[in-house]
XYZ file of C-alpha atoms in Angstrom:
539
model
C 98.685 81.008 101.983
C 95.876 79.153 100.246
C 94.670 80.084 96.771
C 91.345 81.621 97.768
C 90.618 82.825 94.241
C 89.587 79.337 93.057
C 85.960 78.736 92.156
C 83.492 81.487 92.893
C 85.059 82.568 96.174
C 86.179 86.146 96.371
C 89.848 86.621 97.290
C 90.623 87.101 100.966
C 93.536 89.013 102.449
C 94.818 89.658 105.964
C 97.026 92.288 107.572
C 98.825 92.287 110.918
C 100.022 95.475 112.594
C 102.728 94.736 115.174
C 102.530 97.823 117.358
C 104.452 98.908 120.418
C 101.424 98.353 122.638
C 98.983 96.170 120.685
C 99.155 93.621 117.861
C 96.145 93.678 115.561
C 94.887 91.365 112.821
C 92.217 92.123 110.240
C 90.882 89.670 107.645
C 88.943 90.976 104.649
C 87.227 89.769 101.509
C 87.878 91.743 98.324
C 85.102 92.528 95.855
C 85.684 92.862 92.091
C 85.225 96.641 92.313
C 88.214 96.936 94.661
C 86.214 97.458 97.861
C 86.463 95.002 100.725
C 84.497 93.907 103.762
C 86.044 92.893 107.068
C 85.448 89.257 107.989
C 87.265 89.104 111.309
C 89.435 91.163 113.637
C 91.688 90.093 116.479
C 93.793 92.154 118.856
C 96.171 91.379 121.667
C 97.660 94.004 123.980
C 101.069 92.368 124.393
C 102.989 95.524 125.422
C 105.857 94.622 123.109
C 107.594 97.926 123.862
C 107.276 97.798 127.674
C 110.610 98.900 129.139
C 112.196 98.966 125.699
C 112.797 102.709 125.547
C 114.812 102.579 128.751
C 116.739 99.357 128.025
C 116.954 99.616 124.258
C 115.631 96.105 123.713
C 112.425 94.090 123.960
C 112.045 92.337 127.319
C 111.761 88.555 127.576
C 108.105 88.455 128.715
C 106.667 90.786 126.031
C 108.909 89.030 123.475
C 107.243 85.692 124.232
C 103.704 87.109 124.611
C 103.954 88.815 121.247
C 105.214 85.706 119.467
C 102.328 83.673 120.915
C 99.858 86.286 119.696
C 101.418 86.321 116.220
C 101.290 82.542 115.887
C 97.628 82.592 116.883
C 96.836 85.325 114.359
C 98.683 83.457 111.631
C 96.507 80.391 112.388
C 93.336 82.509 112.216
C 94.358 83.898 108.827
C 95.068 80.400 107.536
C 91.650 79.307 108.752
C 90.106 81.891 106.442
C 92.284 80.597 103.572
C 93.549 84.055 102.766
C 95.206 84.716 99.443
C 97.858 86.871 101.094
C 98.935 87.791 104.609
C 101.192 90.745 105.339
C 102.621 91.792 108.679
C 104.247 95.146 109.392
C 105.957 96.505 112.483
C 106.448 100.083 113.598
C 108.353 101.962 116.293
C 109.254 99.162 118.725
C 110.868 96.854 116.183
C 112.400 99.816 114.329
C 114.307 100.833 117.448
C 114.882 97.681 119.514
C 118.402 96.240 119.428
C 116.871 92.743 119.363
C 114.225 93.637 116.797
C 115.920 91.514 114.128
C 116.018 88.561 116.535
C 112.280 88.935 117.146
C 111.588 88.920 113.416
C 113.710 85.781 112.964
C 111.796 84.008 115.731
C 108.467 85.070 114.207
C 109.569 83.547 110.926
C 110.861 80.342 112.563
C 107.976 79.722 114.962
C 105.021 81.211 113.107
C 106.167 81.178 109.478
C 105.506 84.919 109.427
C 107.579 87.501 107.593
C 107.397 90.867 109.380
C 108.337 93.954 107.391
C 109.580 97.060 109.188
C 107.859 100.190 107.895
C 109.558 103.543 108.143
C 107.890 106.457 109.889
C 107.042 107.941 106.492
C 105.516 104.685 105.253
C 103.546 104.419 108.488
C 102.168 107.909 107.922
C 101.235 107.091 104.322
C 99.292 104.025 105.462
C 97.419 106.179 107.983
C 96.620 108.629 105.169
C 95.208 105.842 102.996
C 92.884 104.836 105.817
C 91.617 108.367 106.427
C 91.198 109.020 102.701
C 88.988 105.931 102.444
C 86.645 106.805 105.305
C 86.585 110.617 105.439
C 86.212 113.657 103.234
C 89.739 115.023 102.992
C 89.531 117.643 100.212
C 89.051 120.399 102.770
C 91.243 123.515 102.784
C 93.407 122.009 105.531
C 93.452 118.924 107.716
C 95.757 117.231 110.219
C 95.959 113.438 110.196
C 97.537 111.961 113.306
C 98.341 108.335 114.101
C 99.486 107.656 117.657
C 101.009 104.396 118.779
C 102.963 103.252 121.767
C 106.286 104.585 120.538
C 105.677 107.402 118.082
C 103.172 109.836 116.653
C 102.926 110.385 112.904
C 101.526 113.745 111.804
C 100.417 114.593 108.270
C 99.422 118.116 107.284
C 97.049 117.938 104.327
C 95.884 120.794 102.079
C 92.985 120.238 99.653
C 93.457 116.465 99.927
C 97.199 116.615 99.195
C 99.838 115.755 101.801
C 102.054 118.781 102.430
C 104.200 117.646 105.364
C 104.886 114.425 107.256
C 106.420 114.407 110.717
C 107.294 111.618 113.138
C 107.489 112.541 116.817
C 108.793 110.321 119.674
C 105.582 110.849 121.631
C 103.956 107.418 121.772
C 101.810 106.657 124.807
C 104.095 103.916 126.165
C 107.294 105.879 125.608
C 105.907 109.004 127.334
C 104.470 107.015 130.236
C 107.752 105.293 130.993
C 109.682 108.549 130.783
C 107.436 111.040 132.577
C 104.647 109.372 134.585
C 106.406 109.080 137.961
C 103.558 109.483 140.450
C 99.931 108.455 140.939
C 98.029 110.657 140.604
C 100.539 112.768 138.711
C 102.236 115.408 140.846
C 102.513 118.948 139.533
C 106.259 118.708 138.918
C 105.818 115.499 136.896
C 102.868 116.971 135.021
C 104.953 120.004 134.126
C 107.801 117.813 132.859
C 105.358 115.751 130.770
C 103.872 118.848 129.127
C 107.240 120.503 128.605
C 108.726 117.361 127.072
C 105.817 117.007 124.650
C 105.853 120.694 123.714
C 109.599 120.652 123.126
C 109.401 117.644 120.789
C 106.500 119.190 118.858
C 108.278 122.527 118.559
C 111.559 120.992 117.400
C 109.951 118.747 114.781
C 107.044 120.839 113.480
C 108.449 124.336 113.837
C 105.886 126.812 112.557
C 103.198 124.875 110.654
C 102.449 126.080 107.095
C 98.765 126.324 108.062
C 96.574 125.705 111.094
C 93.995 122.966 110.419
C 90.741 123.311 112.304
C 90.150 119.537 112.194
C 92.410 116.707 113.329
C 91.557 113.140 112.292
C 93.201 110.677 114.641
C 93.785 106.933 114.560
C 95.279 104.579 117.124
C 94.075 103.165 120.424
C 94.462 106.471 122.270
C 92.066 108.292 119.921
C 89.556 105.443 119.917
C 89.537 105.222 123.707
C 89.222 109.004 124.127
C 86.249 108.966 121.778
C 84.616 106.154 123.741
C 85.125 108.023 127.013
C 83.552 111.205 125.673
C 80.721 109.228 124.093
C 80.034 107.427 127.373
C 80.063 110.687 129.312
C 77.757 112.466 126.858
C 75.320 109.702 126.049
C 75.796 106.990 128.674
C 76.077 104.309 126.004
C 78.424 103.001 123.326
C 77.770 103.327 119.615
C 79.776 103.552 116.380
C 82.953 105.486 117.102
C 84.273 106.155 113.601
C 83.759 109.825 112.794
C 82.938 110.684 116.415
C 83.930 114.276 117.209
C 85.595 115.650 120.315
C 85.861 119.398 120.853
C 89.287 120.543 121.965
C 87.781 122.033 125.122
C 86.329 118.606 125.972
C 89.698 117.008 125.331
C 91.442 119.446 127.667
C 88.888 118.786 130.415
C 89.270 115.032 129.982
C 93.061 115.316 130.292
C 92.618 117.236 133.566
C 90.325 114.518 134.920
C 92.766 111.774 133.952
C 95.626 113.663 135.579
C 93.759 114.054 138.875
C 92.391 110.494 139.032
C 94.475 107.688 140.625
C 95.165 104.661 138.435
C 92.828 102.369 140.386
C 89.862 104.701 139.921
C 90.903 105.468 136.354
C 90.419 101.818 135.439
C 86.740 102.221 136.350
C 86.145 105.393 134.359
C 83.265 105.111 131.903
C 84.450 104.154 128.427
C 88.117 103.644 129.341
C 89.684 100.290 128.513
C 91.142 99.181 131.886
C 94.187 97.708 130.122
C 94.984 101.134 128.704
C 94.408 103.073 131.938
C 98.106 103.356 132.792
C 99.126 104.898 129.436
C 96.030 106.906 128.500
C 97.092 110.077 130.348
C 100.375 110.395 128.453
C 98.723 109.607 125.107
C 95.813 112.004 125.715
C 98.228 114.767 126.762
C 100.249 114.309 123.563
C 97.056 114.607 121.495
C 95.862 117.679 123.410
C 99.213 119.495 123.188
C 99.485 118.710 119.486
C 95.946 119.986 118.851
C 96.868 123.156 120.722
C 100.022 123.673 118.649
C 98.183 123.094 115.362
C 95.174 125.173 116.337
C 92.799 122.249 115.773
C 89.437 122.847 117.446
C 87.879 119.477 116.613
C 89.277 115.951 116.899
C 87.609 113.268 114.756
C 88.152 109.586 115.570
C 89.233 107.073 112.916
C 88.930 103.631 114.506
C 91.041 102.020 111.810
C 94.674 102.949 111.213
C 97.707 101.618 109.418
C 96.369 98.046 109.087
C 93.449 99.512 107.140
C 95.879 101.389 104.901
C 97.876 98.193 104.466
C 94.728 96.349 103.342
C 94.120 99.013 100.708
C 97.675 98.671 99.418
C 97.180 94.895 99.232
C 93.918 95.344 97.324
C 95.696 97.526 94.766
C 98.452 94.940 94.370
C 95.885 92.165 94.053
C 94.167 94.076 91.258
C 97.388 94.434 89.254
C 99.004 91.108 90.125
C 99.990 89.156 87.043
C 99.099 91.933 84.672
C 102.713 92.139 83.554
C 102.186 95.533 81.997
C 105.055 97.951 82.637
C 104.281 101.574 83.375
C 104.691 103.615 80.217
C 106.447 106.987 80.289
C 103.403 108.777 78.905
C 101.253 107.189 81.616
C 103.364 108.453 84.462
C 103.562 111.952 82.994
C 99.783 111.900 82.661
C 99.556 110.970 86.341
C 101.802 113.937 87.110
C 99.352 116.162 85.230
C 96.486 114.726 87.288
C 98.363 115.485 90.493
C 99.008 119.045 89.305
C 95.279 119.441 88.611
C 94.495 118.174 92.088
C 96.736 120.936 93.435
C 94.900 123.549 91.282
C 97.998 124.523 89.308
C 97.758 127.006 86.433
C 97.752 124.382 83.677
C 98.423 126.684 80.727
C 101.478 128.130 82.421
C 102.920 124.859 83.741
C 102.348 123.042 80.434
C 104.118 125.868 78.585
C 107.033 125.817 81.014
C 107.271 122.015 80.755
C 107.209 122.169 76.944
C 109.980 124.769 76.789
C 112.039 123.004 79.464
C 111.913 119.707 77.563
C 112.798 121.494 74.315
C 115.872 123.005 75.988
C 116.768 119.636 77.509
C 116.656 117.929 74.100
C 119.082 120.491 72.668
C 121.447 120.409 75.644
C 121.460 116.705 76.517
C 124.183 115.452 74.170
C 126.564 118.442 74.284
C 126.513 118.472 78.107
C 126.062 114.695 78.620
C 122.898 114.987 80.698
C 121.466 111.528 81.520
C 118.540 110.724 79.239
C 116.492 109.678 82.276
C 116.466 113.336 83.298
C 113.956 114.234 80.581
C 110.914 112.786 82.355
C 112.115 114.087 85.700
C 112.474 117.603 84.310
C 109.049 117.484 82.651
C 107.478 116.281 85.895
C 109.278 118.951 87.924
C 108.157 121.632 85.485
C 104.525 120.484 85.565
C 104.610 120.519 89.368
C 106.812 123.527 90.076
C 103.916 125.724 91.192
C 101.877 123.176 93.188
C 103.072 124.855 96.382
C 100.600 127.683 95.761
C 98.021 125.234 97.131
C 99.486 125.882 100.589
C 100.735 129.444 100.402
C 102.141 131.936 97.917
C 105.065 132.667 100.221
C 107.756 129.991 99.950
C 105.631 128.057 97.488
C 108.770 126.416 96.073
C 109.432 124.822 99.477
C 105.819 123.724 99.810
C 106.091 122.184 96.326
C 108.957 119.993 97.542
C 106.896 118.576 100.419
C 103.752 118.071 98.321
C 105.701 116.140 95.686
C 107.580 114.038 98.227
C 104.293 112.894 99.744
C 102.256 112.918 96.545
C 102.397 109.186 95.706
C 103.509 109.809 92.092
C 102.728 106.553 90.342
C 105.315 105.165 87.960
C 108.294 106.910 89.560
C 110.776 105.211 91.881
C 111.325 106.873 95.290
C 114.722 108.196 94.170
C 113.154 109.735 91.070
C 110.432 111.384 93.150
C 113.113 112.940 95.332
C 114.873 114.386 92.268
C 111.577 115.771 90.910
C 110.818 117.358 94.284
C 114.249 118.981 94.408
C 113.976 120.290 90.859
C 110.652 121.950 91.718
C 112.109 123.183 95.007
C 114.896 125.039 93.196
C 112.891 126.614 90.401
C 113.304 129.945 92.214
C 115.154 131.711 95.008
C 118.179 129.997 96.625
C 120.423 127.784 94.528
C 120.976 124.138 95.550
C 123.520 123.761 98.337
C 124.681 121.008 100.661
C 123.526 123.030 103.658
C 119.982 122.114 102.565
C 119.032 118.721 104.004
C 116.863 117.775 101.022
C 119.798 118.364 98.630
C 122.524 116.898 100.853
C 120.636 113.568 101.013
C 121.211 113.006 97.296
C 124.340 111.319 95.992
C 126.886 113.243 93.925
C 125.446 112.343 90.506
C 121.886 113.149 91.540
C 122.964 116.497 92.991
C 124.601 117.362 89.680
C 121.465 116.323 87.788
C 119.214 118.386 90.079
C 121.401 121.448 89.536
C 121.294 121.019 85.749
C 117.555 120.380 85.561
C 116.747 123.220 87.964
C 118.896 125.566 85.883
C 116.927 124.634 82.774
C 113.613 124.949 84.623
C 114.429 128.456 85.852
C 115.121 129.639 82.305
C 111.958 127.943 80.987
C 109.907 129.490 83.786
C 111.291 132.906 82.894
C 110.267 132.338 79.275
C 106.617 132.415 80.352
C 106.933 135.315 82.771
C 103.694 136.953 81.597
C 101.825 133.594 81.561
C 100.841 134.491 77.999
C 102.564 131.563 76.259
C 104.085 133.928 73.707
C 107.222 131.837 73.064
C 106.505 129.236 70.401
C 109.775 127.372 70.332
C 113.441 127.564 71.265
C 116.679 126.856 69.440
C 120.199 126.908 70.828
C 123.658 127.837 69.591
C 126.275 126.159 71.751
C 129.900 127.234 71.674
C 132.858 126.642 73.950
C 131.720 128.675 76.921
C 128.440 130.168 75.753
C 124.871 129.082 75.094
C 122.569 131.323 73.102
C 118.852 130.576 73.295
C 116.923 131.864 70.286
C 113.205 132.355 70.750
C 110.538 131.855 68.160
C 107.654 134.232 68.966
C 105.047 136.317 67.144
C 105.895 139.464 69.088
C 109.043 140.633 70.808
C 109.063 138.682 74.095
C 111.192 141.287 75.865
C 109.660 140.608 79.280
C 110.340 136.873 78.946
C 113.892 137.505 77.747
C 114.587 139.740 80.720
C 113.200 137.251 83.222
C 115.011 134.274 81.700
C 118.304 136.161 81.922
C 117.542 137.242 85.480
C 116.989 133.604 86.446
C 119.864 132.290 84.366
C 122.615 132.315 87.011
C 121.970 128.725 88.086
C 121.948 127.609 84.429
C 125.314 129.264 83.872
C 126.728 127.667 87.002
C 125.378 124.197 86.163
C 126.786 124.133 82.638
C 129.790 126.431 83.021
C 128.667 128.784 80.269
C 127.492 132.315 79.673
C 123.799 132.484 78.766
C 122.235 134.823 76.258
C 118.602 134.900 75.099
C 117.479 136.590 71.862
C 114.328 136.910 69.795
C 114.774 135.099 66.477
C 112.176 137.099 64.594
C 113.147 135.643 61.231
C 112.146 132.151 62.371
C 108.696 133.158 63.576
C 106.076 131.200 61.661
C 103.765 132.807 59.109
C 100.789 131.609 61.136
C 102.190 133.324 64.200
C 102.698 136.578 62.313
C 99.124 136.329 61.009
C 97.798 135.861 64.549
C 99.817 138.843 65.671
C 98.421 141.004 62.850
C 94.908 139.937 63.764
C 95.528 140.924 67.400
C 96.787 144.353 66.342
C 93.758 144.747 64.047
C 91.345 143.935 66.873
C 93.172 146.359 69.143
C 92.861 149.226 66.622
C 89.184 148.399 66.097
């Protein structure tokens, strides 16, 4: 790509989204403040995934059509002299047996490197787009991105991603599997609904909350919004932020189901090229809204290419800086994330301080990797973020919030360890029957068990949330660890809770744990504060 930063020209970037149904290009110019304006957009409905879900590979005709479209889009981007061009592919190329061959041909013919994004990465890009254009710090929100092959669902609480799900319910995939008659016969309609409901039920289970609003991106949402807008107002206007009531959505699905394809192509607001797949896509959206309890659907006419642009802007802003992320910076970012989740800062900071103090005294005798210190501190600071979703099972909610929390400065593997440490700060001990724990390798599982054991004891040492424990010391012998507490008053409640939670600690380190109040080591200042408290109480 050309160096568009020369002279006074603002840098330009471009993103290509290679979707199952449509390939899209967007070219943008980046301002110094990190915002950008779109200069050009191009789309081509190449139906890359047509027949793929039955055959397992991309057919010859869509293979060639898609390569032609990509070469054209590459030429457009070059015409704008973009600083950087990125192309990403989703469901079709993730699953096709000849997906690698397609990527090689794109590189050979068009000089274009296509990166495959995982379902989770696809969902994160959709989240970036919604966060840029909509107010997301509501009590709960569902963000849904529907393509030709899959549907990504994010459940968001107070602006923080709680869960991410990928469902095989793309409009092309569903059409090829279930749409067997025109108009759809009752038996085929029933199979379509049942298939969608089964996939939603198996993947989502019981949602942690029921968001009233669903924000949706992808061609299906955009086209549904345009149809409702045309029906209501008889004209077309800006579609971003356009709202559809769930009752309207259900009625529209019924109309689509009863209308033959030929007439459907003439329906007001419906893109004729999408007429054959709109019923399946609309049904997936409607059934998902029903399952989540969403009463309003809001259209986001952008999507993952918009999220990709934002990621590129961030990279452009830091390119060449050469400044490594400092440990204190990433811990500070963890604190910011905890604040965003409305954690009890005094309690979590106390637990983190005590956990790190225990870690420092245990690291050498038990050969704990030094890298575990930051991971433990982060896990301790975030162990209660799950309260943002629900008090019940908040440790499990904490795991999901951390996994999707975009913790800057931590590698993906480190984030997974932090999430597991927070997950096991209470209740069940780590076990291979848990998918989140089984995914880790042997060394990481051992580290999670050790750090979680420490965190449970540290959490117990602030049972009253009064921060009464000033410091900890340890006496380590062959098969025993004694933790001595420095405190102004007898922390008997904290001692009892730390011992109650100490089973995982004992198992992780192969020792017997004891916790005692080391009154003799309590500071003079602490004793003075305690005397002042007693004096105020008598007064």
